[in-house]
Amino acid sequence: MTAKIKPAKGSPYSRILGVGGYRPTRVVPNEEILKHIDSSDEWIRSRSGIASRHWAGPDETVAEMTLEAAGKAVADAGITPQQVDAVIISTVSHFKQTPSIATEIADRMGAGKAAAFDINAGCAGFGYGLTLAKGLIADGSSEYVLVVGAERLSDLTDLTDRSTAFLFGDGAGAVIVGPSEEPGIGPSVWGSEGDKADVISQTVPWDAYREGGVEKFPAIRQEGQAVFRWAVYEMAKVAQQALDAAGISPEELDVFIPHQANMRIIDSMVKTLKLPEHVTVARDVETTGNTSAASIPLAMERLLATGRAKSGDTALVIGFGAGLVYAATVVTLP
């Protein structure tokens, strides 16, 4: 007789219960970037919309920023660290290959024997993490999942590269995902286009640097125009697919939180999606820069903290970046 596996006892629905963020104390205006490249504040603002960004100090490691953001998210969700039974951290700037930083965070925050792992999905990492958390809760494997995007991209920035020196910032954004009586996270529209992997990449692999084949420490490079075209034309389609999958029309949307890569990309997506004027649009990139996987939760936290968005609002979130990878979904704000 063949044994039958019992069905999962998880919650069919989940939602974001709390959000937290951490921005390093040091604010770096464009004027400081201009010490290293031949450009102007006007050029940087017109190309990216960025006026300043936060860069981490020696003590503001990926782990320390993550712990700060996670603590705020746990408190905002009204749970205890001991109730977190899975930790998912998206980062490309934690330089220790193994063990995962998630295991350190789970231990230090007091989450006991929580499942813990890192993911590398670039600027779509937060969306990937949300999708995984939703699945863990539906499966019954977890009840409360911590999802974090945390980056110290200043460590991977070539200050002499005129096309990228002004783009990147540091920080961490976190959410707690838990069970819900009704859908709070819509279907995910996610994927990758690996044939475009070279558009955003690390300049050289770590072993090339180790072996002395290159003098400069590895940094992030990108083909700006190719990224812009892809984001504007292809990601607007993905965002619309996420709205359709959730059964939400643009008129029913309250908030739009895209990856904070570039103000021109954000404005172009708003236009292509034909979002009504009442929709609040996150434009955190102006003072935070591009923080990769941290950008969406950081922007979400700021919108809620400033009252520009409120609990229960319906928000479209979309991340896209190196890989090239993308992830979009509709969520109910905590």
Tab-separated table of C-alpha atoms in Angstrom:
chain	number	residue	atom	x	y	z
A	1	MET	CA	0.000	0.000	0.000
A	2	THR	CA	1.392	3.392	-1.029
A	3	ALA	CA	1.401	5.959	1.782
A	4	LYS	CA	-0.231	9.311	1.140
A	5	ILE	CA	1.391	12.570	2.124
A	6	LYS	CA	-0.791	14.802	4.260
A	7	PRO	CA	-1.797	18.120	2.665
A	8	ALA	CA	-0.124	21.314	3.831
A	9	LYS	CA	-1.760	23.103	6.754
A	10	GLY	CA	-0.540	26.570	5.930
A	11	SER	CA	-2.580	29.731	5.428
A	12	PRO	CA	-3.839	30.146	1.859
A	13	TYR	CA	-3.349	33.895	2.169
A	14	SER	CA	-0.537	36.119	3.398
A	15	ARG	CA	0.293	39.802	3.662
A	16	ILE	CA	2.987	42.219	4.760
A	17	LEU	CA	2.470	42.835	8.478
A	18	GLY	CA	5.275	45.282	9.213
A	19	VAL	CA	8.048	47.250	7.526
A	20	GLY	CA	11.333	48.759	8.687
A	21	GLY	CA	14.256	50.572	7.123
A	22	TYR	CA	17.753	51.779	7.859
A	23	ARG	CA	19.646	54.517	6.037
A	24	PRO	CA	23.290	55.195	6.940
A	25	THR	CA	23.957	58.451	8.757
A	26	ARG	CA	26.368	59.828	6.156
A	27	VAL	CA	24.638	61.779	3.374
A	28	VAL	CA	26.670	62.154	0.189
A	29	PRO	CA	25.550	65.011	-2.113
A	30	ASN	CA	26.358	65.117	-5.810
A	31	GLU	CA	29.080	67.672	-5.119
A	32	GLU	CA	31.162	64.971	-3.436
A	33	ILE	CA	30.765	62.627	-6.410
A	34	LEU	CA	31.901	65.402	-8.753
A	35	LYS	CA	35.345	65.363	-7.120
A	36	HIS	CA	36.013	62.131	-9.009
A	37	ILE	CA	34.256	62.542	-12.381
A	38	ASP	CA	33.979	65.231	-15.041
A	39	SER	CA	30.284	66.084	-14.774
A	40	SER	CA	27.881	68.484	-13.070
A	41	ASP	CA	25.094	68.423	-10.519
A	42	GLU	CA	22.658	69.462	-13.243
A	43	TRP	CA	23.740	66.565	-15.485
A	44	ILE	CA	23.381	63.988	-12.692
A	45	ARG	CA	19.949	65.277	-11.698
A	46	SER	CA	18.715	65.416	-15.289
A	47	ARG	CA	19.950	61.901	-16.070
A	48	SER	CA	18.919	60.171	-12.849
A	49	GLY	CA	16.933	62.481	-10.587
A	50	ILE	CA	19.461	61.821	-7.809
A	51	ALA	CA	20.522	64.711	-5.567
A	52	SER	CA	22.143	62.708	-2.758
A	53	ARG	CA	22.573	59.225	-1.371
A	54	HIS	CA	23.545	57.545	1.913
A	55	TRP	CA	26.879	55.739	2.240
A	56	ALA	CA	27.654	53.420	5.105
A	57	GLY	CA	30.458	54.044	7.576
A	58	PRO	CA	32.886	51.390	8.841
A	59	ASP	CA	30.469	50.182	11.537
A	60	GLU	CA	27.415	50.180	9.271
A	61	THR	CA	27.977	46.746	7.813
A	62	VAL	CA	25.401	44.811	5.810
A	63	ALA	CA	24.665	42.823	8.975
A	64	GLU	CA	24.265	45.857	11.242
A	65	MET	CA	21.999	47.661	8.774
A	66	THR	CA	19.945	44.500	8.353
A	67	LEU	CA	19.498	44.069	12.107
A	68	GLU	CA	18.296	47.667	12.464
A	69	ALA	CA	15.751	47.317	9.663
A	70	ALA	CA	14.630	43.879	10.831
A	71	GLY	CA	14.080	45.066	14.387
A	72	LYS	CA	11.831	47.865	13.186
A	73	ALA	CA	9.857	45.500	10.939
A	74	VAL	CA	9.317	43.009	13.764
A	75	ALA	CA	8.110	45.781	16.092
A	76	ASP	CA	5.866	47.229	13.386
A	77	ALA	CA	4.305	43.800	12.821
A	78	GLY	CA	3.546	43.437	16.531
A	79	ILE	CA	5.313	40.102	16.892
A	80	THR	CA	8.419	38.922	18.728
A	81	PRO	CA	11.718	37.881	17.121
A	82	GLN	CA	11.103	34.355	18.430
A	83	GLN	CA	8.022	34.091	16.207
A	84	VAL	CA	10.054	34.591	13.023
A	85	ASP	CA	10.646	31.118	11.620
A	86	ALA	CA	12.276	31.972	8.282
A	87	VAL	CA	14.777	34.666	7.279
A	88	ILE	CA	15.366	35.569	3.622
A	89	ILE	CA	17.992	38.176	2.793
A	90	SER	CA	18.666	39.521	-0.686
A	91	THR	CA	22.100	41.075	-1.126
A	92	VAL	CA	24.965	41.245	-3.608
A	93	SER	CA	27.321	43.124	-1.292
A	94	HIS	CA	27.904	40.672	1.569
A	95	PHE	CA	31.461	39.637	0.758
A	96	LYS	CA	31.628	36.417	2.769
A	97	GLN	CA	30.721	33.602	0.395
A	98	THR	CA	29.617	31.271	3.179
A	99	PRO	CA	27.841	30.964	5.539
A	100	SER	CA	24.864	33.039	4.494
A	101	ILE	CA	24.403	36.323	6.315
A	102	ALA	CA	20.811	35.251	6.988
A	103	THR	CA	21.988	32.663	9.506
A	104	GLU	CA	23.904	35.339	11.419
A	105	ILE	CA	20.885	37.635	11.398
A	106	ALA	CA	18.499	34.899	12.581
A	107	ASP	CA	20.775	34.154	15.527
A	108	ARG	CA	21.533	37.745	16.507
A	109	MET	CA	17.926	38.914	16.315
A	110	GLY	CA	16.754	36.044	18.499
A	111	ALA	CA	14.886	34.039	15.897
A	112	GLY	CA	16.231	30.773	17.293
A	113	LYS	CA	16.373	27.937	14.795
A	114	ALA	CA	14.624	29.796	11.969
A	115	ALA	CA	15.308	28.650	8.424
A	116	ALA	CA	17.727	31.171	6.942
A	117	PHE	CA	19.210	31.742	3.512
A	118	ASP	CA	20.444	34.452	1.147
A	119	ILE	CA	19.315	35.104	-2.400
A	120	ASN	CA	21.097	36.945	-5.195
A	121	ALA	CA	18.471	38.497	-7.441
A	122	GLY	CA	19.872	41.998	-7.732
A	123	CYS	CA	17.333	44.786	-7.735
A	124	ALA	CA	14.467	42.280	-8.015
A	125	GLY	CA	15.574	40.559	-4.821
A	126	PHE	CA	12.833	41.986	-2.628
A	127	GLY	CA	10.140	40.767	-5.022
A	128	TYR	CA	11.758	37.350	-5.187
A	129	GLY	CA	11.829	37.246	-1.389
A	130	LEU	CA	8.152	38.160	-1.140
A	131	THR	CA	7.257	35.381	-3.553
A	132	LEU	CA	9.217	32.817	-1.558
A	133	ALA	CA	7.731	34.015	1.745
A	134	LYS	CA	4.214	33.750	0.369
A	135	GLY	CA	4.896	30.176	-0.726
A	136	LEU	CA	6.379	29.176	2.646
A	137	ILE	CA	3.289	30.435	4.466
A	138	ALA	CA	0.872	28.770	2.057
A	139	ASP	CA	2.825	25.519	2.380
A	140	GLY	CA	2.724	25.640	6.165
A	141	SER	CA	6.509	25.555	6.425
A	142	SER	CA	6.537	28.992	8.065
A	143	GLU	CA	4.179	31.354	9.837
A	144	TYR	CA	6.188	34.576	9.966
A	145	VAL	CA	8.922	35.296	7.421
A	146	LEU	CA	11.441	38.127	7.537
A	147	VAL	CA	12.321	39.404	4.053
A	148	VAL	CA	15.216	41.861	3.799
A	149	GLY	CA	16.978	43.721	1.018
A	150	ALA	CA	20.343	45.012	2.269
A	151	GLU	CA	23.210	46.584	0.334
A	152	ARG	CA	26.505	48.423	0.755
A	153	LEU	CA	26.856	49.282	-2.912
A	154	SER	CA	29.392	51.993	-2.116
A	155	ASP	CA	31.835	49.078	-1.746
A	156	LEU	CA	31.148	48.102	-5.360
A	157	THR	CA	31.158	51.590	-6.868
A	158	ASP	CA	33.933	52.810	-9.151
A	159	LEU	CA	34.095	56.505	-8.316
A	160	THR	CA	35.911	57.211	-11.584
A	161	ASP	CA	33.206	55.624	-13.770
A	162	ARG	CA	31.187	58.572	-15.048
A	163	SER	CA	28.207	56.371	-15.926
A	164	THR	CA	27.737	54.750	-12.503
A	165	ALA	CA	29.638	56.742	-9.837
A	166	PHE	CA	26.562	58.785	-8.883
A	167	LEU	CA	23.976	55.985	-8.927
A	168	PHE	CA	24.417	53.788	-5.900
A	169	GLY	CA	23.552	54.124	-2.242
A	170	ASP	CA	23.553	51.960	0.878
A	171	GLY	CA	20.786	50.826	3.206
A	172	ALA	CA	18.487	48.037	4.316
A	173	GLY	CA	14.729	47.554	4.073
A	174	ALA	CA	12.791	44.759	5.761
A	175	VAL	CA	9.264	43.396	6.004
A	176	ILE	CA	7.525	40.701	8.005
A	177	VAL	CA	5.210	38.499	5.946
A	178	GLY	CA	2.573	36.504	7.820
A	179	PRO	CA	-0.801	34.784	7.446
A	180	SER	CA	-3.889	36.741	6.452
A	181	GLU	CA	-7.641	36.104	6.308
A	182	GLU	CA	-7.738	37.564	2.807
A	183	PRO	CA	-5.220	37.967	-0.029
A	184	GLY	CA	-2.596	40.610	0.779
A	185	ILE	CA	0.059	39.617	-1.757
A	186	GLY	CA	-1.042	39.046	-5.335
A	187	PRO	CA	0.342	36.614	-7.903
A	188	SER	CA	3.959	37.273	-8.800
A	189	VAL	CA	5.025	38.032	-12.335
A	190	TRP	CA	8.717	37.219	-12.263
A	191	GLY	CA	11.395	35.971	-14.573
A	192	SER	CA	14.772	36.552	-16.146
A	193	GLU	CA	16.384	37.423	-19.453
A	194	GLY	CA	19.818	35.869	-19.162
A	195	ASP	CA	20.719	36.745	-22.746
A	196	LYS	CA	21.073	40.319	-21.449
A	197	ALA	CA	23.206	39.401	-18.438
A	198	ASP	CA	26.159	41.490	-19.616
A	199	VAL	CA	24.127	44.706	-19.526
A	200	ILE	CA	24.604	44.957	-15.734
A	201	SER	CA	27.484	43.031	-14.223
A	202	GLN	CA	30.521	42.980	-11.978
A	203	THR	CA	33.572	44.299	-13.818
A	204	VAL	CA	35.717	41.213	-13.123
A	205	PRO	CA	35.160	37.990	-11.129
A	206	TRP	CA	36.712	37.722	-7.682
A	207	ASP	CA	39.293	35.140	-8.761
A	208	ALA	CA	40.681	37.480	-11.420
A	209	TYR	CA	41.258	40.111	-8.752
A	210	ARG	CA	42.771	37.537	-6.375
A	211	GLU	CA	45.217	36.318	-8.980
A	212	GLY	CA	46.468	39.830	-9.663
A	213	GLY	CA	45.175	40.067	-13.188
A	214	VAL	CA	43.498	43.411	-12.479
A	215	GLU	CA	44.416	46.331	-10.269
A	216	LYS	CA	40.996	47.823	-9.534
A	217	PHE	CA	38.710	46.222	-6.977
A	218	PRO	CA	35.642	44.712	-8.713
A	219	ALA	CA	32.768	47.144	-9.210
A	220	ILE	CA	29.318	47.262	-10.762
A	221	ARG	CA	29.144	48.399	-14.380
A	222	GLN	CA	26.182	48.825	-16.665
A	223	GLU	CA	25.205	49.880	-20.154
A	224	GLY	CA	22.966	52.760	-19.221
A	225	GLN	CA	21.009	53.200	-22.430
A	226	ALA	CA	20.331	49.472	-22.808
A	227	VAL	CA	19.099	49.263	-19.203
A	228	PHE	CA	16.908	52.331	-19.694
A	229	ARG	CA	15.257	50.972	-22.833
A	230	TRP	CA	14.661	47.562	-21.278
A	231	ALA	CA	13.227	49.000	-18.065
A	232	VAL	CA	10.941	51.497	-19.767
A	233	TYR	CA	9.533	49.276	-22.497
A	234	GLU	CA	9.618	45.774	-21.014
A	235	MET	CA	9.053	46.401	-17.293
A	236	ALA	CA	5.931	48.480	-17.892
A	237	LYS	CA	4.499	45.361	-19.553
A	238	VAL	CA	5.448	43.243	-16.534
A	239	ALA	CA	3.860	45.783	-14.186
A	240	GLN	CA	0.640	45.667	-16.202
A	241	GLN	CA	0.697	41.862	-16.093
A	242	ALA	CA	0.952	42.002	-12.288
A	243	LEU	CA	-2.071	44.314	-12.142
A	244	ASP	CA	-4.025	41.983	-14.419
A	245	ALA	CA	-3.019	38.914	-12.401
A	246	ALA	CA	-4.276	40.577	-9.210
A	247	GLY	CA	-7.481	41.740	-10.891
A	248	ILE	CA	-6.636	45.370	-10.144
A	249	SER	CA	-7.145	48.245	-12.561
A	250	PRO	CA	-4.908	51.342	-12.548
A	251	GLU	CA	-7.890	53.323	-11.214
A	252	GLU	CA	-8.110	51.027	-8.183
A	253	LEU	CA	-4.425	51.417	-7.325
A	254	ASP	CA	-3.400	53.674	-4.423
A	255	VAL	CA	0.394	53.490	-4.545
A	256	PHE	CA	3.118	52.636	-7.074
A	257	ILE	CA	6.501	51.571	-5.643
A	258	PRO	CA	8.941	50.724	-8.440
A	259	HIS	CA	12.602	49.901	-7.928
A	260	GLN	CA	14.362	53.199	-7.304
A	261	ALA	CA	16.836	53.024	-10.166
A	262	ASN	CA	16.299	56.270	-12.016
A	263	MET	CA	13.687	59.035	-11.905
A	264	ARG	CA	13.328	59.059	-15.682
A	265	ILE	CA	12.515	55.341	-15.679
A	266	ILE	CA	9.936	55.834	-12.918
A	267	ASP	CA	8.248	58.722	-14.719
A	268	SER	CA	8.215	56.825	-18.020
A	269	MET	CA	6.589	53.787	-16.386
A	270	VAL	CA	3.917	55.965	-14.793
A	271	LYS	CA	3.131	57.420	-18.207
A	272	THR	CA	3.101	54.070	-20.003
A	273	LEU	CA	0.861	52.487	-17.344
A	274	LYS	CA	-1.428	55.540	-17.523
A	275	LEU	CA	-1.636	55.759	-13.755
A	276	PRO	CA	-4.243	58.254	-12.501
A	277	GLU	CA	-3.088	61.378	-10.664
A	278	HIS	CA	-4.421	60.064	-7.340
A	279	VAL	CA	-1.845	57.252	-7.323
A	280	THR	CA	1.044	58.045	-4.990
A	281	VAL	CA	4.364	57.305	-6.701
A	282	ALA	CA	7.530	56.541	-4.727
A	283	ARG	CA	10.425	58.733	-5.809
A	284	ASP	CA	12.809	57.920	-2.992
A	285	VAL	CA	15.696	57.718	-5.460
A	286	GLU	CA	16.188	61.500	-5.219
A	287	THR	CA	17.745	61.312	-1.751
A	288	THR	CA	18.573	57.605	-1.415
A	289	GLY	CA	20.006	56.646	-4.789
A	290	ASN	CA	19.819	53.120	-6.153
A	291	THR	CA	20.038	50.680	-3.233
A	292	SER	CA	19.227	47.574	-5.304
A	293	ALA	CA	17.189	45.012	-3.307
A	294	ALA	CA	16.687	47.511	-0.466
A	295	SER	CA	15.058	50.197	-2.591
A	296	ILE	CA	11.430	49.009	-2.567
A	297	PRO	CA	11.085	48.333	1.192
A	298	LEU	CA	12.988	51.561	1.974
A	299	ALA	CA	10.629	53.537	-0.267
A	300	MET	CA	7.622	51.753	1.231
A	301	GLU	CA	8.744	52.574	4.754
A	302	ARG	CA	9.244	56.258	3.920
A	303	LEU	CA	5.836	56.597	2.233
A	304	LEU	CA	4.126	55.153	5.310
A	305	ALA	CA	6.235	57.169	7.768
A	306	THR	CA	5.498	60.459	5.989
A	307	GLY	CA	1.779	59.745	5.590
A	308	ARG	CA	1.915	59.734	1.796
A	309	ALA	CA	0.624	56.163	1.965
A	310	LYS	CA	-1.458	54.486	4.649
A	311	SER	CA	-2.128	51.053	6.036
A	312	GLY	CA	-4.478	49.081	3.816
A	313	ASP	CA	-3.536	50.900	0.618
A	314	THR	CA	-3.209	48.783	-2.515
A	315	ALA	CA	0.305	49.088	-3.967
A	316	LEU	CA	1.993	47.823	-7.107
A	317	VAL	CA	5.659	46.947	-6.528
A	318	ILE	CA	8.168	46.006	-9.213
A	319	GLY	CA	11.891	45.357	-9.073
A	320	PHE	CA	14.251	44.832	-12.002
A	321	GLY	CA	17.976	44.665	-12.517
A	322	ALA	CA	21.132	42.571	-12.924
A	323	GLY	CA	20.524	39.210	-14.492
A	324	LEU	CA	18.475	40.612	-16.069
A	325	VAL	CA	15.765	39.692	-13.580
A	326	TYR	CA	12.403	41.125	-12.606
A	327	ALA	CA	9.537	40.610	-10.170
A	328	ALA	CA	6.234	42.455	-9.814
A	329	THR	CA	3.191	41.968	-7.603
A	330	VAL	CA	0.325	43.861	-5.997
A	331	VAL	CA	0.353	44.082	-2.184
A	332	THR	CA	-1.699	45.523	0.633
A	333	LEU	CA	0.438	47.918	2.654
A	334	PRO	CA	0.956	47.113	6.359
